């Protein structure tokens, strides 16, 4: 990113000068993350003929955590896991969405997202900035049961939407059902039962012609 400071959304309608400094920083951040609603993903909606945005995706993951937590192979703190899924894609406000099956777009993704995390969370008061960044790092590193389950939801949710769309991004040129299984296998790190269900949907989708079968091995 250049040294030139980014214009913030809150600057379009500045807050009163006498607003508490800490609250001003918090509200500035909350206004800035409204942009998450404008970041389009590749996944189709089940309820409408359009693609979902990042805010809709994050909300759906939070709901999935509430409903599916009992399927985690290890006990998880549901509230903590919800925090992870709600903020995991905030960096895409500045870094952009990287489609799962686009290897070219994935080049430099980590560097872009780390820079975005530094910039975006840096809008908050220092204590909250450290907390948010710690949560984002936890999700990325997948070392805790909560982070593993959060990542599993991040992979399972578009799987469900693609099933409802009878293929969706599974039909991406050059992508096979084996590629889908490989990218979704992380679900099994958190939940054996959800991964069995996920594989069942992928297998059935392949059988129905909603994804390409891999090249037969000799």
PDB file of C-alpha atoms in Angstrom:
ATOM      1  CA  UNK A   1       0.000   0.000   0.000  1.00  0.00           C
ATOM      2  CA  UNK A   2       1.252   3.547  -0.679  1.00  0.00           C
ATOM      3  CA  UNK A   3       2.182   5.966   2.075  1.00  0.00           C
ATOM      4  CA  UNK A   4      -0.852   8.096   1.217  1.00  0.00           C
ATOM      5  CA  UNK A   5      -3.490   7.767   3.918  1.00  0.00           C
ATOM      6  CA  UNK A   6      -6.731   6.082   2.898  1.00  0.00           C
ATOM      7  CA  UNK A   7      -9.901   8.169   3.030  1.00  0.00           C
ATOM      8  CA  UNK A   8     -12.317   6.765   5.602  1.00  0.00           C
ATOM      9  CA  UNK A   9     -16.073   6.527   5.200  1.00  0.00           C
ATOM     10  CA  UNK A  10     -16.670   8.388   8.457  1.00  0.00           C
ATOM     11  CA  UNK A  11     -14.918  11.440   6.992  1.00  0.00           C
ATOM     12  CA  UNK A  12     -17.807  11.920   4.576  1.00  0.00           C
ATOM     13  CA  UNK A  13     -19.972  13.030   7.498  1.00  0.00           C
ATOM     14  CA  UNK A  14     -17.556  13.891  10.335  1.00  0.00           C
ATOM     15  CA  UNK A  15     -18.584  13.261  13.921  1.00  0.00           C
ATOM     16  CA  UNK A  16     -18.978  16.242  16.273  1.00  0.00           C
ATOM     17  CA  UNK A  17     -15.662  17.582  17.590  1.00  0.00           C
ATOM     18  CA  UNK A  18     -16.659  17.049  21.213  1.00  0.00           C
ATOM     19  CA  UNK A  19     -17.277  13.314  20.833  1.00  0.00           C
ATOM     20  CA  UNK A  20     -15.303  11.121  23.232  1.00  0.00           C
ATOM     21  CA  UNK A  21     -12.016  10.129  21.546  1.00  0.00           C
ATOM     22  CA  UNK A  22     -12.313   6.407  22.252  1.00  0.00           C
ATOM     23  CA  UNK A  23     -15.917   6.293  21.094  1.00  0.00           C
ATOM     24  CA  UNK A  24     -14.978   8.270  17.981  1.00  0.00           C
ATOM     25  CA  UNK A  25     -12.409   5.610  17.058  1.00  0.00           C
ATOM     26  CA  UNK A  26     -14.894   2.803  17.676  1.00  0.00           C
ATOM     27  CA  UNK A  27     -17.621   4.439  15.599  1.00  0.00           C
ATOM     28  CA  UNK A  28     -15.141   5.227  12.822  1.00  0.00           C
ATOM     29  CA  UNK A  29     -14.230   1.533  12.680  1.00  0.00           C
ATOM     30  CA  UNK A  30     -17.883   0.464  12.686  1.00  0.00           C
ATOM     31  CA  UNK A  31     -18.691   2.815   9.832  1.00  0.00           C
ATOM     32  CA  UNK A  32     -15.642   1.599   7.889  1.00  0.00           C
ATOM     33  CA  UNK A  33     -16.625  -2.065   8.163  1.00  0.00           C
ATOM     34  CA  UNK A  34     -20.000  -1.251   6.610  1.00  0.00           C
ATOM     35  CA  UNK A  35     -18.049  -1.762   3.397  1.00  0.00           C
ATOM     36  CA  UNK A  36     -18.132  -5.506   4.045  1.00  0.00           C
ATOM     37  CA  UNK A  37     -21.661  -5.423   2.628  1.00  0.00           C
ATOM     38  CA  UNK A  38     -20.229  -4.393  -0.746  1.00  0.00           C
ATOM     39  CA  UNK A  39     -17.617  -7.169  -1.114  1.00  0.00           C
ATOM     40  CA  UNK A  40     -19.108  -9.794  -3.424  1.00  0.00           C
ATOM     41  CA  UNK A  41     -18.161 -13.449  -3.130  1.00  0.00           C
ATOM     42  CA  UNK A  42     -18.443 -16.137  -5.784  1.00  0.00           C
ATOM     43  CA  UNK A  43     -21.017 -18.216  -3.909  1.00  0.00           C
ATOM     44  CA  UNK A  44     -24.637 -17.972  -5.093  1.00  0.00           C
ATOM     45  CA  UNK A  45     -27.460 -17.339  -2.658  1.00  0.00           C
ATOM     46  CA  UNK A  46     -29.978 -20.081  -2.039  1.00  0.00           C
ATOM     47  CA  UNK A  47     -32.811 -17.562  -1.687  1.00  0.00           C
ATOM     48  CA  UNK A  48     -32.180 -15.236  -4.647  1.00  0.00           C
ATOM     49  CA  UNK A  49     -30.560 -15.190  -8.075  1.00  0.00           C
ATOM     50  CA  UNK A  50     -27.410 -13.288  -7.119  1.00  0.00           C
ATOM     51  CA  UNK A  51     -24.066 -13.754  -5.391  1.00  0.00           C
ATOM     52  CA  UNK A  52     -23.723 -13.281  -1.661  1.00  0.00           C
ATOM     53  CA  UNK A  53     -21.629 -10.552  -0.082  1.00  0.00           C
ATOM     54  CA  UNK A  54     -19.104 -10.904   2.721  1.00  0.00           C
ATOM     55  CA  UNK A  55     -21.413  -9.532   5.406  1.00  0.00           C
ATOM     56  CA  UNK A  56     -24.105 -12.069   4.509  1.00  0.00           C
ATOM     57  CA  UNK A  57     -21.485 -14.811   4.501  1.00  0.00           C
ATOM     58  CA  UNK A  58     -20.182 -13.838   7.959  1.00  0.00           C
ATOM     59  CA  UNK A  59     -23.688 -13.695   9.414  1.00  0.00           C
ATOM     60  CA  UNK A  60     -24.462 -17.121   7.979  1.00  0.00           C
ATOM     61  CA  UNK A  61     -21.301 -18.567   9.534  1.00  0.00           C
ATOM     62  CA  UNK A  62     -22.273 -17.159  12.931  1.00  0.00           C
ATOM     63  CA  UNK A  63     -25.681 -18.806  12.644  1.00  0.00           C
ATOM     64  CA  UNK A  64     -24.044 -22.073  11.634  1.00  0.00           C
ATOM     65  CA  UNK A  65     -21.808 -21.983  14.709  1.00  0.00           C
ATOM     66  CA  UNK A  66     -24.873 -21.593  16.936  1.00  0.00           C
ATOM     67  CA  UNK A  67     -26.731 -24.448  15.246  1.00  0.00           C
ATOM     68  CA  UNK A  68     -23.892 -26.881  14.504  1.00  0.00           C
ATOM     69  CA  UNK A  69     -21.565 -26.477  17.500  1.00  0.00           C
ATOM     70  CA  UNK A  70     -22.707 -29.848  18.860  1.00  0.00           C
ATOM     71  CA  UNK A  71     -21.000 -31.516  15.887  1.00  0.00           C
ATOM     72  CA  UNK A  72     -17.545 -30.303  16.868  1.00  0.00           C
ATOM     73  CA  UNK A  73     -15.255 -33.214  17.713  1.00  0.00           C
ATOM     74  CA  UNK A  74     -13.893 -31.162  20.617  1.00  0.00           C
ATOM     75  CA  UNK A  75     -15.762 -28.848  22.998  1.00  0.00           C
ATOM     76  CA  UNK A  76     -15.771 -25.237  21.817  1.00  0.00           C
ATOM     77  CA  UNK A  77     -16.683 -21.871  23.279  1.00  0.00           C
ATOM     78  CA  UNK A  78     -19.567 -20.869  21.011  1.00  0.00           C
ATOM     79  CA  UNK A  79     -19.319 -17.146  21.768  1.00  0.00           C
ATOM     80  CA  UNK A  80     -15.613 -17.092  21.026  1.00  0.00           C
ATOM     81  CA  UNK A  81     -16.128 -19.007  17.791  1.00  0.00           C
ATOM     82  CA  UNK A  82     -18.823 -16.546  16.702  1.00  0.00           C
ATOM     83  CA  UNK A  83     -16.351 -13.701  17.203  1.00  0.00           C
ATOM     84  CA  UNK A  84     -13.876 -15.500  14.931  1.00  0.00           C
ATOM     85  CA  UNK A  85     -16.330 -15.977  12.067  1.00  0.00           C
ATOM     86  CA  UNK A  86     -17.747 -12.461  12.328  1.00  0.00           C
ATOM     87  CA  UNK A  87     -14.378 -10.777  11.854  1.00  0.00           C
ATOM     88  CA  UNK A  88     -12.451 -13.283   9.725  1.00  0.00           C
ATOM     89  CA  UNK A  89     -13.296 -11.608   6.401  1.00  0.00           C
ATOM     90  CA  UNK A  90     -13.144  -7.972   7.509  1.00  0.00           C
ATOM     91  CA  UNK A  91      -9.702  -7.655   5.929  1.00  0.00           C
ATOM     92  CA  UNK A  92     -11.299  -8.197   2.530  1.00  0.00           C
ATOM     93  CA  UNK A  93     -12.629  -4.632   2.763  1.00  0.00           C
ATOM     94  CA  UNK A  94      -9.108  -3.538   1.820  1.00  0.00           C
ATOM     95  CA  UNK A  95      -7.603  -6.772   0.418  1.00  0.00           C
ATOM     96  CA  UNK A  96     -10.552  -7.935  -1.691  1.00  0.00           C
ATOM     97  CA  UNK A  97     -12.106 -11.396  -1.888  1.00  0.00           C
ATOM     98  CA  UNK A  98      -9.940 -14.226  -3.187  1.00  0.00           C
ATOM     99  CA  UNK A  99     -12.020 -16.997  -4.833  1.00  0.00           C
ATOM    100  CA  UNK A 100     -11.208 -20.416  -3.396  1.00  0.00           C
ATOM    101  CA  UNK A 101     -10.544 -22.013  -6.779  1.00  0.00           C
ATOM    102  CA  UNK A 102      -8.550 -19.124  -8.324  1.00  0.00           C
ATOM    103  CA  UNK A 103      -4.874 -19.985  -7.807  1.00  0.00           C
ATOM    104  CA  UNK A 104      -3.663 -16.900  -9.672  1.00  0.00           C
ATOM    105  CA  UNK A 105      -5.695 -14.570  -7.466  1.00  0.00           C
ATOM    106  CA  UNK A 106      -4.305 -16.384  -4.423  1.00  0.00           C
ATOM    107  CA  UNK A 107      -0.773 -15.212  -5.173  1.00  0.00           C
ATOM    108  CA  UNK A 108       0.176 -12.644  -2.539  1.00  0.00           C
ATOM    109  CA  UNK A 109      -3.115 -13.112  -0.699  1.00  0.00           C
ATOM    110  CA  UNK A 110      -1.499 -13.539   2.715  1.00  0.00           C
ATOM    111  CA  UNK A 111       0.603 -10.406   2.353  1.00  0.00           C
ATOM    112  CA  UNK A 112      -2.383  -8.359   1.209  1.00  0.00           C
ATOM    113  CA  UNK A 113      -4.547  -9.557   4.062  1.00  0.00           C
ATOM    114  CA  UNK A 114      -1.892  -9.032   6.747  1.00  0.00           C
ATOM    115  CA  UNK A 115      -1.418  -5.448   5.550  1.00  0.00           C
ATOM    116  CA  UNK A 116      -5.191  -4.957   5.537  1.00  0.00           C
ATOM    117  CA  UNK A 117      -5.480  -6.333   9.083  1.00  0.00           C
ATOM    118  CA  UNK A 118      -2.814  -3.913  10.315  1.00  0.00           C
ATOM    119  CA  UNK A 119      -4.585  -0.970   8.703  1.00  0.00           C
ATOM    120  CA  UNK A 120      -8.194  -1.826   9.493  1.00  0.00           C
ATOM    121  CA  UNK A 121      -7.845  -2.996  13.100  1.00  0.00           C
ATOM    122  CA  UNK A 122      -5.499  -0.075  13.690  1.00  0.00           C
ATOM    123  CA  UNK A 123      -8.529   2.228  13.502  1.00  0.00           C
ATOM    124  CA  UNK A 124      -9.681   0.920  16.884  1.00  0.00           C
ATOM    125  CA  UNK A 125      -8.401   1.983  20.318  1.00  0.00           C
ATOM    126  CA  UNK A 126      -5.109   0.114  20.957  1.00  0.00           C
ATOM    127  CA  UNK A 127      -6.540  -2.475  23.367  1.00  0.00           C
ATOM    128  CA  UNK A 128      -9.349  -3.410  20.994  1.00  0.00           C
ATOM    129  CA  UNK A 129      -7.006  -3.324  18.005  1.00  0.00           C
ATOM    130  CA  UNK A 130      -4.789  -5.907  19.704  1.00  0.00           C
ATOM    131  CA  UNK A 131      -7.805  -8.046  20.609  1.00  0.00           C
ATOM    132  CA  UNK A 132      -9.260  -7.980  17.089  1.00  0.00           C
ATOM    133  CA  UNK A 133      -5.905  -8.717  15.508  1.00  0.00           C
ATOM    134  CA  UNK A 134      -5.361 -11.602  17.931  1.00  0.00           C
ATOM    135  CA  UNK A 135      -8.720 -13.098  16.955  1.00  0.00           C
ATOM    136  CA  UNK A 136      -7.971 -12.707  13.257  1.00  0.00           C
ATOM    137  CA  UNK A 137      -4.576 -14.371  13.693  1.00  0.00           C
ATOM    138  CA  UNK A 138      -6.211 -17.193  15.671  1.00  0.00           C
ATOM    139  CA  UNK A 139      -8.617 -17.889  12.818  1.00  0.00           C
ATOM    140  CA  UNK A 140      -5.823 -17.860  10.247  1.00  0.00           C
ATOM    141  CA  UNK A 141      -3.533 -20.142  12.263  1.00  0.00           C
ATOM    142  CA  UNK A 142      -6.258 -22.697  13.134  1.00  0.00           C
ATOM    143  CA  UNK A 143      -4.495 -23.854  16.301  1.00  0.00           C
ATOM    144  CA  UNK A 144      -7.474 -23.806  18.681  1.00  0.00           C
ATOM    145  CA  UNK A 145     -10.630 -25.955  18.553  1.00  0.00           C
ATOM    146  CA  UNK A 146     -12.641 -22.764  18.060  1.00  0.00           C
ATOM    147  CA  UNK A 147     -10.524 -21.637  15.105  1.00  0.00           C
ATOM    148  CA  UNK A 148     -10.684 -25.069  13.501  1.00  0.00           C
ATOM    149  CA  UNK A 149     -14.460 -25.142  13.813  1.00  0.00           C
ATOM    150  CA  UNK A 150     -14.722 -21.576  12.503  1.00  0.00           C
ATOM    151  CA  UNK A 151     -12.672 -22.556   9.455  1.00  0.00           C
ATOM    152  CA  UNK A 152     -14.847 -25.641   8.992  1.00  0.00           C
ATOM    153  CA  UNK A 153     -17.924 -23.410   8.863  1.00  0.00           C
ATOM    154  CA  UNK A 154     -16.147 -21.169   6.347  1.00  0.00           C
ATOM    155  CA  UNK A 155     -15.755 -24.184   4.061  1.00  0.00           C
ATOM    156  CA  UNK A 156     -19.115 -25.828   4.764  1.00  0.00           C
ATOM    157  CA  UNK A 157     -21.275 -22.758   4.131  1.00  0.00           C
ATOM    158  CA  UNK A 158     -20.405 -22.308   0.440  1.00  0.00           C
ATOM    159  CA  UNK A 159     -20.646 -26.080   0.019  1.00  0.00           C
ATOM    160  CA  UNK A 160     -24.286 -25.854   1.090  1.00  0.00           C
ATOM    161  CA  UNK A 161     -24.935 -22.909  -1.235  1.00  0.00           C
ATOM    162  CA  UNK A 162     -23.315 -24.704  -4.166  1.00  0.00           C
ATOM    163  CA  UNK A 163     -25.443 -27.754  -3.454  1.00  0.00           C
ATOM    164  CA  UNK A 164     -28.561 -25.582  -3.534  1.00  0.00           C
ATOM    165  CA  UNK A 165     -27.360 -24.023  -6.805  1.00  0.00           C
ATOM    166  CA  UNK A 166     -26.809 -27.477  -8.312  1.00  0.00           C
ATOM    167  CA  UNK A 167     -23.131 -26.837  -8.771  1.00  0.00           C
ATOM    168  CA  UNK A 168     -22.402 -23.140  -8.426  1.00  0.00           C
ATOM    169  CA  UNK A 169     -18.657 -22.602  -8.182  1.00  0.00           C
ATOM    170  CA  UNK A 170     -18.102 -26.355  -8.490  1.00  0.00           C
ATOM    171  CA  UNK A 171     -18.560 -25.700 -12.210  1.00  0.00           C
ATOM    172  CA  UNK A 172     -15.534 -23.368 -12.336  1.00  0.00           C
ATOM    173  CA  UNK A 173     -13.540 -24.216 -15.487  1.00  0.00           C
ATOM    174  CA  UNK A 174     -10.740 -26.659 -14.780  1.00  0.00           C
ATOM    175  CA  UNK A 175     -12.071 -27.628 -11.346  1.00  0.00           C
ATOM    176  CA  UNK A 176     -13.028 -31.229 -10.605  1.00  0.00           C
ATOM    177  CA  UNK A 177     -14.943 -32.893  -7.811  1.00  0.00           C
ATOM    178  CA  UNK A 178     -11.601 -34.090  -6.431  1.00  0.00           C
ATOM    179  CA  UNK A 179     -10.443 -30.462  -6.240  1.00  0.00           C
ATOM    180  CA  UNK A 180     -13.585 -29.625  -4.276  1.00  0.00           C
ATOM    181  CA  UNK A 181     -12.957 -32.514  -1.861  1.00  0.00           C
ATOM    182  CA  UNK A 182      -9.365 -31.396  -1.386  1.00  0.00           C
ATOM    183  CA  UNK A 183     -10.329 -27.780  -0.616  1.00  0.00           C
ATOM    184  CA  UNK A 184     -13.118 -28.829   1.733  1.00  0.00           C
ATOM    185  CA  UNK A 185     -11.188 -31.509   3.644  1.00  0.00           C
ATOM    186  CA  UNK A 186     -10.337 -28.950   6.345  1.00  0.00           C
ATOM    187  CA  UNK A 187     -13.887 -29.481   7.631  1.00  0.00           C
ATOM    188  CA  UNK A 188     -12.728 -32.846   8.911  1.00  0.00           C
ATOM    189  CA  UNK A 189     -10.141 -31.202  11.180  1.00  0.00           C
ATOM    190  CA  UNK A 190     -13.009 -29.964  13.344  1.00  0.00           C
ATOM    191  CA  UNK A 191     -15.918 -32.318  12.767  1.00  0.00           C
ATOM    192  CA  UNK A 192     -15.847 -35.862  11.436  1.00  0.00           C
ATOM    193  CA  UNK A 193     -19.638 -35.965  11.177  1.00  0.00           C
ATOM    194  CA  UNK A 194     -19.918 -32.707   9.204  1.00  0.00           C
ATOM    195  CA  UNK A 195     -17.145 -33.819   6.868  1.00  0.00           C
ATOM    196  CA  UNK A 196     -18.958 -37.107   6.218  1.00  0.00           C
ATOM    197  CA  UNK A 197     -22.052 -35.090   5.333  1.00  0.00           C
ATOM    198  CA  UNK A 198     -20.033 -32.685   3.215  1.00  0.00           C
ATOM    199  CA  UNK A 199     -18.399 -35.495   1.261  1.00  0.00           C
ATOM    200  CA  UNK A 200     -21.811 -37.073   0.732  1.00  0.00           C
ATOM    201  CA  UNK A 201     -23.077 -33.849  -0.880  1.00  0.00           C
ATOM    202  CA  UNK A 202     -19.955 -33.519  -3.032  1.00  0.00           C
ATOM    203  CA  UNK A 203     -20.202 -37.156  -4.132  1.00  0.00           C
ATOM    204  CA  UNK A 204     -23.875 -36.810  -4.983  1.00  0.00           C
ATOM    205  CA  UNK A 205     -23.230 -33.564  -6.833  1.00  0.00           C
ATOM    206  CA  UNK A 206     -20.592 -35.306  -8.906  1.00  0.00           C
ATOM    207  CA  UNK A 207     -22.959 -38.199  -9.621  1.00  0.00           C
ATOM    208  CA  UNK A 208     -25.599 -35.732 -10.806  1.00  0.00           C
ATOM    209  CA  UNK A 209     -23.144 -33.972 -13.118  1.00  0.00           C
ATOM    210  CA  UNK A 210     -22.963 -30.778 -11.077  1.00  0.00           C
ATOM    211  CA  UNK A 211     -19.163 -30.999 -10.997  1.00  0.00           C
ATOM    212  CA  UNK A 212     -16.568 -32.567 -13.237  1.00  0.00           C
ATOM    213  CA  UNK A 213     -15.200 -35.991 -12.425  1.00  0.00           C
ATOM    214  CA  UNK A 214     -11.437 -36.233 -12.271  1.00  0.00           C
ATOM    215  CA  UNK A 215      -9.389 -37.777 -15.061  1.00  0.00           C
ATOM    216  CA  UNK A 216      -9.466 -41.562 -14.498  1.00  0.00           C
ATOM    217  CA  UNK A 217      -6.148 -42.894 -13.252  1.00  0.00           C
ATOM    218  CA  UNK A 218      -4.602 -45.751 -15.293  1.00  0.00           C
TER     219      UNK A 218
END
